[in-house]
PDB file of C-alpha atoms in Angstrom:
ATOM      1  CA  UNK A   1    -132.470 -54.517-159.631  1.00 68.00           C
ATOM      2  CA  UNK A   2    -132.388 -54.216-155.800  1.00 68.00           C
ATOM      3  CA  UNK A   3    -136.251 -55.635-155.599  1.00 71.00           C
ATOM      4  CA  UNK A   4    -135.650 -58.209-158.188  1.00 72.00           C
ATOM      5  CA  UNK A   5    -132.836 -59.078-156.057  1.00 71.00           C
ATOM      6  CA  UNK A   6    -134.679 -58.931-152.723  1.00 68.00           C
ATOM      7  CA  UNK A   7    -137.515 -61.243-154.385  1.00 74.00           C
ATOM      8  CA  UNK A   8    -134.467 -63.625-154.908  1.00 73.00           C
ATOM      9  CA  UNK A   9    -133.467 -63.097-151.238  1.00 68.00           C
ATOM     10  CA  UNK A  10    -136.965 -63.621-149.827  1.00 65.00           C
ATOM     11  CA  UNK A  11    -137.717 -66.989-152.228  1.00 69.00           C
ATOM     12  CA  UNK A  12    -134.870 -68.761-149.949  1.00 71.00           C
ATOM     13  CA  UNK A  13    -135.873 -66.751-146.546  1.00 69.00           C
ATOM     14  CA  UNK A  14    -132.163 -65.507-146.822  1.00 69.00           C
ATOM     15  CA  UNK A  15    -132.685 -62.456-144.620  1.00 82.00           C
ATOM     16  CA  UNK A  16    -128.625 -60.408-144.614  1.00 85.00           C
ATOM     17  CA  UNK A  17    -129.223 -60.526-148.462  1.00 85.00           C
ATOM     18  CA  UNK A  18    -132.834 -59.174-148.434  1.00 84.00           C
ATOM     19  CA  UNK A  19    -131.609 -56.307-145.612  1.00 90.00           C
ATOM     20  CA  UNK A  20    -128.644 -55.410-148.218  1.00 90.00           C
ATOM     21  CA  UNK A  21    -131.252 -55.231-150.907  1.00 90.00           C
ATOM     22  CA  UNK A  22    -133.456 -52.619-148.323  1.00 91.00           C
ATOM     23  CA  UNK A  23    -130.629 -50.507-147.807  1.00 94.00           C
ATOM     24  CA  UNK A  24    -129.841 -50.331-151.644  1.00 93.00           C
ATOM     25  CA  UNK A  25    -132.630 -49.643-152.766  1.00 93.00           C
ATOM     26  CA  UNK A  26    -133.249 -46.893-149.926  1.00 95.00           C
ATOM     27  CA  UNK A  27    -130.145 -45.627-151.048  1.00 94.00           C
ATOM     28  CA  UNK A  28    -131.075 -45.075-154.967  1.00 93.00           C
ATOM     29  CA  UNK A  29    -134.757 -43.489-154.203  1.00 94.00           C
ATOM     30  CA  UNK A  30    -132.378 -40.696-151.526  1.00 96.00           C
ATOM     31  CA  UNK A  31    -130.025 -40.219-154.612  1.00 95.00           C
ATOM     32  CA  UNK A  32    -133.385 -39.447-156.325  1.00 95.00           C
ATOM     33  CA  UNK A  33    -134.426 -37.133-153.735  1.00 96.00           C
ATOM     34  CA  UNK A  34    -137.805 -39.469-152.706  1.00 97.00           C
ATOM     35  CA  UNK A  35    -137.489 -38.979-148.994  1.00 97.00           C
ATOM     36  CA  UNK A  36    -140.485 -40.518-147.686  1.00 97.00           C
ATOM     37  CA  UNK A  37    -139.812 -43.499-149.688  1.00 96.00           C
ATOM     38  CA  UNK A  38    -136.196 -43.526-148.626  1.00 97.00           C
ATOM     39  CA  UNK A  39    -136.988 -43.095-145.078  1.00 98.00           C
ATOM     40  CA  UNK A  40    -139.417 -45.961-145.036  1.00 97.00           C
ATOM     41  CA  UNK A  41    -137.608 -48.614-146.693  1.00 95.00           C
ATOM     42  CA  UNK A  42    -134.045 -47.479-144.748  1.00 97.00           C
ATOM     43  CA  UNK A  43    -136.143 -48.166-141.918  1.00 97.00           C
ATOM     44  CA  UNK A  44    -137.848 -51.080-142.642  1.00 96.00           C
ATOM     45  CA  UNK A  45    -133.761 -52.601-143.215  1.00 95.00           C
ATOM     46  CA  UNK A  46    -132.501 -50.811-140.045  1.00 97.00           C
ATOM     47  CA  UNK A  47    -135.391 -52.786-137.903  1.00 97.00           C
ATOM     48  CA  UNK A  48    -134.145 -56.292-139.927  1.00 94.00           C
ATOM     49  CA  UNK A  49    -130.956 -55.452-139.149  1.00 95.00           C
ATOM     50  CA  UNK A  50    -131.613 -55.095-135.633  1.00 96.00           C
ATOM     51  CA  UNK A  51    -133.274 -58.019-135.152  1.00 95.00           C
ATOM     52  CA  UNK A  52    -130.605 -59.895-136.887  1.00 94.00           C
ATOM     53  CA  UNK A  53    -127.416 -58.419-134.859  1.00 94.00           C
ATOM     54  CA  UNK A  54    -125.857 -56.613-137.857  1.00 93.00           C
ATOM     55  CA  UNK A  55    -124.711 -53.922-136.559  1.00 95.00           C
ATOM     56  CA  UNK A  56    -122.588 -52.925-139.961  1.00 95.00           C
ATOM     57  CA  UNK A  57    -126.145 -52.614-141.078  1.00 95.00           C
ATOM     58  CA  UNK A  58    -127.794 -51.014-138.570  1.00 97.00           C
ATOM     59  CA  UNK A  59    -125.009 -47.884-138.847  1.00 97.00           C
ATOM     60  CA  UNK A  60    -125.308 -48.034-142.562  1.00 97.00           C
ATOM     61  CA  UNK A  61    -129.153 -47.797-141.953  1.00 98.00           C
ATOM     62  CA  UNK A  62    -128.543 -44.913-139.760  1.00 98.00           C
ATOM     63  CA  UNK A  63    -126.338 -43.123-141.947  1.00 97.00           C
ATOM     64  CA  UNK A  64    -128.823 -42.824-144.537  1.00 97.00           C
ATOM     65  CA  UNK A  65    -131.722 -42.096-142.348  1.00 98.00           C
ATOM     66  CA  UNK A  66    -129.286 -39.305-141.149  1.00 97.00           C
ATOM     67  CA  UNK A  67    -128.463 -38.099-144.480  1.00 96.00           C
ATOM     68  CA  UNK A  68    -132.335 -38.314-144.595  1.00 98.00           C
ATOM     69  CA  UNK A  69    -132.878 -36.251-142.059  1.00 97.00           C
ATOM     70  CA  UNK A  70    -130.608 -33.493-142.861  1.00 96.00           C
ATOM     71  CA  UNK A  71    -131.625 -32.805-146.157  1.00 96.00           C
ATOM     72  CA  UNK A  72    -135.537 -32.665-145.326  1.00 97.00           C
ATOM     73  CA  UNK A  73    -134.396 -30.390-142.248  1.00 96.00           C
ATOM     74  CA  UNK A  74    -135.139 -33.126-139.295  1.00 97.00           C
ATOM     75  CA  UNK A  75    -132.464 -31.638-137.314  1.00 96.00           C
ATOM     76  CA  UNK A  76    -133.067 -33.885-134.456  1.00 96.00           C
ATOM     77  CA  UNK A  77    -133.713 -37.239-136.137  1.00 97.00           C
ATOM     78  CA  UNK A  78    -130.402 -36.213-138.017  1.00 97.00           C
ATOM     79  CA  UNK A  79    -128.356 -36.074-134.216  1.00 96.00           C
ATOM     80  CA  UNK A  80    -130.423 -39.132-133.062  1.00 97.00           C
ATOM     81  CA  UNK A  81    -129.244 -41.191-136.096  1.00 97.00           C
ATOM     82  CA  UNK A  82    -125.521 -39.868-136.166  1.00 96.00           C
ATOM     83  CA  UNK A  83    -124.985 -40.258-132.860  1.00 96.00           C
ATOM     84  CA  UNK A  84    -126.242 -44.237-132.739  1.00 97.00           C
ATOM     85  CA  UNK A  85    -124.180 -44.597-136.200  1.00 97.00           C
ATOM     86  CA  UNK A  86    -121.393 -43.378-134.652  1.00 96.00           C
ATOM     87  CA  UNK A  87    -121.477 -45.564-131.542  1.00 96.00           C
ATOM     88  CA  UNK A  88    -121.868 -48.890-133.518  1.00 96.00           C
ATOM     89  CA  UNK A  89    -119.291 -48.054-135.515  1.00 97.00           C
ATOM     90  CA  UNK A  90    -116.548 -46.904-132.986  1.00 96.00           C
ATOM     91  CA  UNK A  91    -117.766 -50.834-131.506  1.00 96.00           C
ATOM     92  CA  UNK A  92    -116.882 -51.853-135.279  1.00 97.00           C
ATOM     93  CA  UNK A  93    -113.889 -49.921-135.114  1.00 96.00           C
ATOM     94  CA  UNK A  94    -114.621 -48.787-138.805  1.00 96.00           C
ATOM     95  CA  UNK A  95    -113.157 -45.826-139.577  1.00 96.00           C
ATOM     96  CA  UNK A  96    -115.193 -45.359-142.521  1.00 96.00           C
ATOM     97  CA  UNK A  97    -118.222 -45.398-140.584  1.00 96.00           C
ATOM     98  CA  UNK A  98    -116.730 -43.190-137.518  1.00 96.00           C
ATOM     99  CA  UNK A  99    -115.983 -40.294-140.164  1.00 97.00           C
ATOM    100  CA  UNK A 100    -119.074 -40.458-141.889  1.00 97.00           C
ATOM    101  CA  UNK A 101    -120.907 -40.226-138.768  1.00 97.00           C
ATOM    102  CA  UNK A 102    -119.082 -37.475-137.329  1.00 97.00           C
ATOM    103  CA  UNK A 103    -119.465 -35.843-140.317  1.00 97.00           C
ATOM    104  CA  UNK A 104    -123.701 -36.145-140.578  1.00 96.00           C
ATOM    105  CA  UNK A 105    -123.161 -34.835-137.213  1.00 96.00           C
ATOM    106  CA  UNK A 106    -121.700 -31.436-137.829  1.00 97.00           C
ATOM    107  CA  UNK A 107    -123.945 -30.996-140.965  1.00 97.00           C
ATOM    108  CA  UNK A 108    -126.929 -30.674-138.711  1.00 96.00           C
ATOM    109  CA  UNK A 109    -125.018 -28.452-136.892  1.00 97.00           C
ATOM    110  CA  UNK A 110    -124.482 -26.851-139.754  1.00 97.00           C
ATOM    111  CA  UNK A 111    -127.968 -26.861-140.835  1.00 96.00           C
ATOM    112  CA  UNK A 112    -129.058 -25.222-137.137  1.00 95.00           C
ATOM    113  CA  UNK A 113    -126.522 -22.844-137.668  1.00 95.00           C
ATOM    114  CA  UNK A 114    -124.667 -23.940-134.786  1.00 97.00           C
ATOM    115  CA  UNK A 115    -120.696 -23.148-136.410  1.00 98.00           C
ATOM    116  CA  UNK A 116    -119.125 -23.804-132.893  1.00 98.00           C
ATOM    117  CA  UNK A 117    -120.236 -27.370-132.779  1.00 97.00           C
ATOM    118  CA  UNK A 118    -119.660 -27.715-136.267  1.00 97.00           C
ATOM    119  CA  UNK A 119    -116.162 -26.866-136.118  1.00 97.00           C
ATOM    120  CA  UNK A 120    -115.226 -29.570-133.324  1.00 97.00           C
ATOM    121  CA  UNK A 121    -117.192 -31.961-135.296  1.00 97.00           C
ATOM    122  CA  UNK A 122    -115.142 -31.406-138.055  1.00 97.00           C
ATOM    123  CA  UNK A 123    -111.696 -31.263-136.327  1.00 96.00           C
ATOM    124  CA  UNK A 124    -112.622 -34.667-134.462  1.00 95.00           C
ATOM    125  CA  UNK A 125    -113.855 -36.195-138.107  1.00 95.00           C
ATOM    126  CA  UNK A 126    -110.363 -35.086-139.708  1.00 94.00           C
ATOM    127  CA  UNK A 127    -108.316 -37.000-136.757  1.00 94.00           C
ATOM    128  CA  UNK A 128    -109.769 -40.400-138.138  1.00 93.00           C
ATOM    129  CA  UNK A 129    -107.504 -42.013-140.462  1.00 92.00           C
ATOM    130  CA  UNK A 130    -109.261 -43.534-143.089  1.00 92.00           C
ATOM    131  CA  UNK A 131    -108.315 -44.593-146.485  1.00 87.00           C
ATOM    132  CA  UNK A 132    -111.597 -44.584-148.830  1.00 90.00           C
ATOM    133  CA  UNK A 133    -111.814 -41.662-150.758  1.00 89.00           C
ATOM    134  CA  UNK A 134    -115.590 -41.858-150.002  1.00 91.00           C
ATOM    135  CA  UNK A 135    -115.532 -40.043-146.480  1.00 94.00           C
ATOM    136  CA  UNK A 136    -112.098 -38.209-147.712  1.00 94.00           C
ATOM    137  CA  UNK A 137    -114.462 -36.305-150.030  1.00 94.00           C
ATOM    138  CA  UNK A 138    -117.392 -35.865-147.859  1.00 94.00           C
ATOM    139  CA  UNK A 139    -115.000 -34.186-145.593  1.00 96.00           C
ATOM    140  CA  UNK A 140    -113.941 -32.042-147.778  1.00 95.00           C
ATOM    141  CA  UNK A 141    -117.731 -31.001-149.008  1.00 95.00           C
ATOM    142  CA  UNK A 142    -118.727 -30.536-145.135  1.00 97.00           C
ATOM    143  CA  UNK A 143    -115.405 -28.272-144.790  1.00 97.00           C
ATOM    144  CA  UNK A 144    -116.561 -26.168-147.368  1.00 97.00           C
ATOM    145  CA  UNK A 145    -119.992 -25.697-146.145  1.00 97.00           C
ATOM    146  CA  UNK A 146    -118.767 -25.064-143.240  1.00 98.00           C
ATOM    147  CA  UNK A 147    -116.173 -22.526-144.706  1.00 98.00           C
ATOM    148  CA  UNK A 148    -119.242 -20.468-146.805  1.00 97.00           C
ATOM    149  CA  UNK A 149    -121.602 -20.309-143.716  1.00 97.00           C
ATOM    150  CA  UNK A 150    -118.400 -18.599-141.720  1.00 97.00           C
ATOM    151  CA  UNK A 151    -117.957 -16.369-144.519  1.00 97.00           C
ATOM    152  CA  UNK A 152    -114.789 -17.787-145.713  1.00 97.00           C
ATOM    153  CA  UNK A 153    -115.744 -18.317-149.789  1.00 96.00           C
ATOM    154  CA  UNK A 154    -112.526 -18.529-150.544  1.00 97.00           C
ATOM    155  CA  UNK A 155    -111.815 -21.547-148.100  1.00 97.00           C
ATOM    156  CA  UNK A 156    -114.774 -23.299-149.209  1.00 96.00           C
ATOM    157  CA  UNK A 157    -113.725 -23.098-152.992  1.00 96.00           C
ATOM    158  CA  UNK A 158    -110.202 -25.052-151.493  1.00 96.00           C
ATOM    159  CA  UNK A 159    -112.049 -27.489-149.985  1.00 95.00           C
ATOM    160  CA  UNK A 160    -114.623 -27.837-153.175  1.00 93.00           C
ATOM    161  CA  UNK A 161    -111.112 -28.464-155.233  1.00 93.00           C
ATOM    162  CA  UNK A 162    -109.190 -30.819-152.574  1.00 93.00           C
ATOM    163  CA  UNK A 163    -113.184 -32.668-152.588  1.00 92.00           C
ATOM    164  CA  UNK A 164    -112.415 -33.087-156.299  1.00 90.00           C
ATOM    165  CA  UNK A 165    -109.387 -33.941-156.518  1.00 90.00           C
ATOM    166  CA  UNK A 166    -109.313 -36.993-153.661  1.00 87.00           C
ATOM    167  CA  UNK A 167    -110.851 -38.881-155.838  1.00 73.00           C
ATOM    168  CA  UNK A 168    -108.263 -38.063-158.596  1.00 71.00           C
ATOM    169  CA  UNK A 169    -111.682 -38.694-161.205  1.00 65.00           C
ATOM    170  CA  UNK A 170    -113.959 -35.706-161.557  1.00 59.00           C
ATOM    171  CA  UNK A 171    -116.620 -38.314-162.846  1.00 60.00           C
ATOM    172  CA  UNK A 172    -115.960 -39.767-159.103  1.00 56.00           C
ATOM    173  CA  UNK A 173    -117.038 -36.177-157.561  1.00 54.00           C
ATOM    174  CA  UNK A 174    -120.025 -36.008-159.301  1.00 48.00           C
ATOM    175  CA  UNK A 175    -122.897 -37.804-157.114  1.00 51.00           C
ATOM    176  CA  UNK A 176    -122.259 -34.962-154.315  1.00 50.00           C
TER     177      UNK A 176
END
């Protein structure tokens, strides 16, 4: 759907809709765990976005090269891409945004085993008030990661069950 939409896009040189379509469809081959494909096509969108002063775009391209990066273990693409998330979207003042880049953040911490950092990460990520559920729950996930790496299971199975239930829908919890 997000190339037949794209094609649309490109057929009337409509450039935010074919960037939206790029970071879609970046977004579904990550959720089926095809990196390299992921990585190119979220940054393919992140240079469009760029050159079209988006930056809502550009930090949601850099979240998801983040995410990217974390799972396949780039620890410091992962910091590079958090870190320029987070400062477009402290510009945006997008709370959303903020959390979830704080959060991608202390996960490669996490992932270098670095449980100092990751702990001030995750203190600084809980100060941000924000209302989606979305970064509520992720949150809660990187809490409990962080609470089994410090040997704290039965923390991390809270923070597993607050995850769950901030979205009030176990169905909700399900694509994490």
């Amino acid at each position: 759907l997000a190339r037949r939409a794209r094609a649309k896009y490109a057929s009337v040189d409509y450039a935010h809709g074919i960037v939206a379509c790029e970071l879609a469809a970046a977004h579904v081959e990550y959720r089926l765990s095809n990196h390299d494909a992921a990585r190119r096509t979220a940054t393919d969108a992140l240079a469009m976005a760029e050159t079209l002063a988006t930056p809502r775009r550009s930090g949601n391209a850099r979240l998801l090269l983040g995410m990217i990066a974390v799972d396949t273990r780039d620890i410091a693409a992962a910091r590079a891409h958090s870190e320029c998330a987070l400062v477009a979207f402290e510009a945006l003042n997008d709370p959303w945004g903020m959390v979830e880049a704080q959060l991608l953040r202390a996960q490669a911490a996490l992932v270098e085993g670095d449980l100092e950092l990751a702990s001030r990460l995750l203190s600084s990520a809980s100060e941000v008030d924000v209302e989606e559920f979305e970064p509520q729950q992720h949150l809660r996930l990187t809490q409990a990661w962080y609470a089994q790496l410090a040997g704290e299971p039965e923390r991390a199975v809270a923070a597993v069950e607050q995850a769950v239930a901030t979205s009030g829908e176990l169905e909700r919890s399900a694509d994490h």
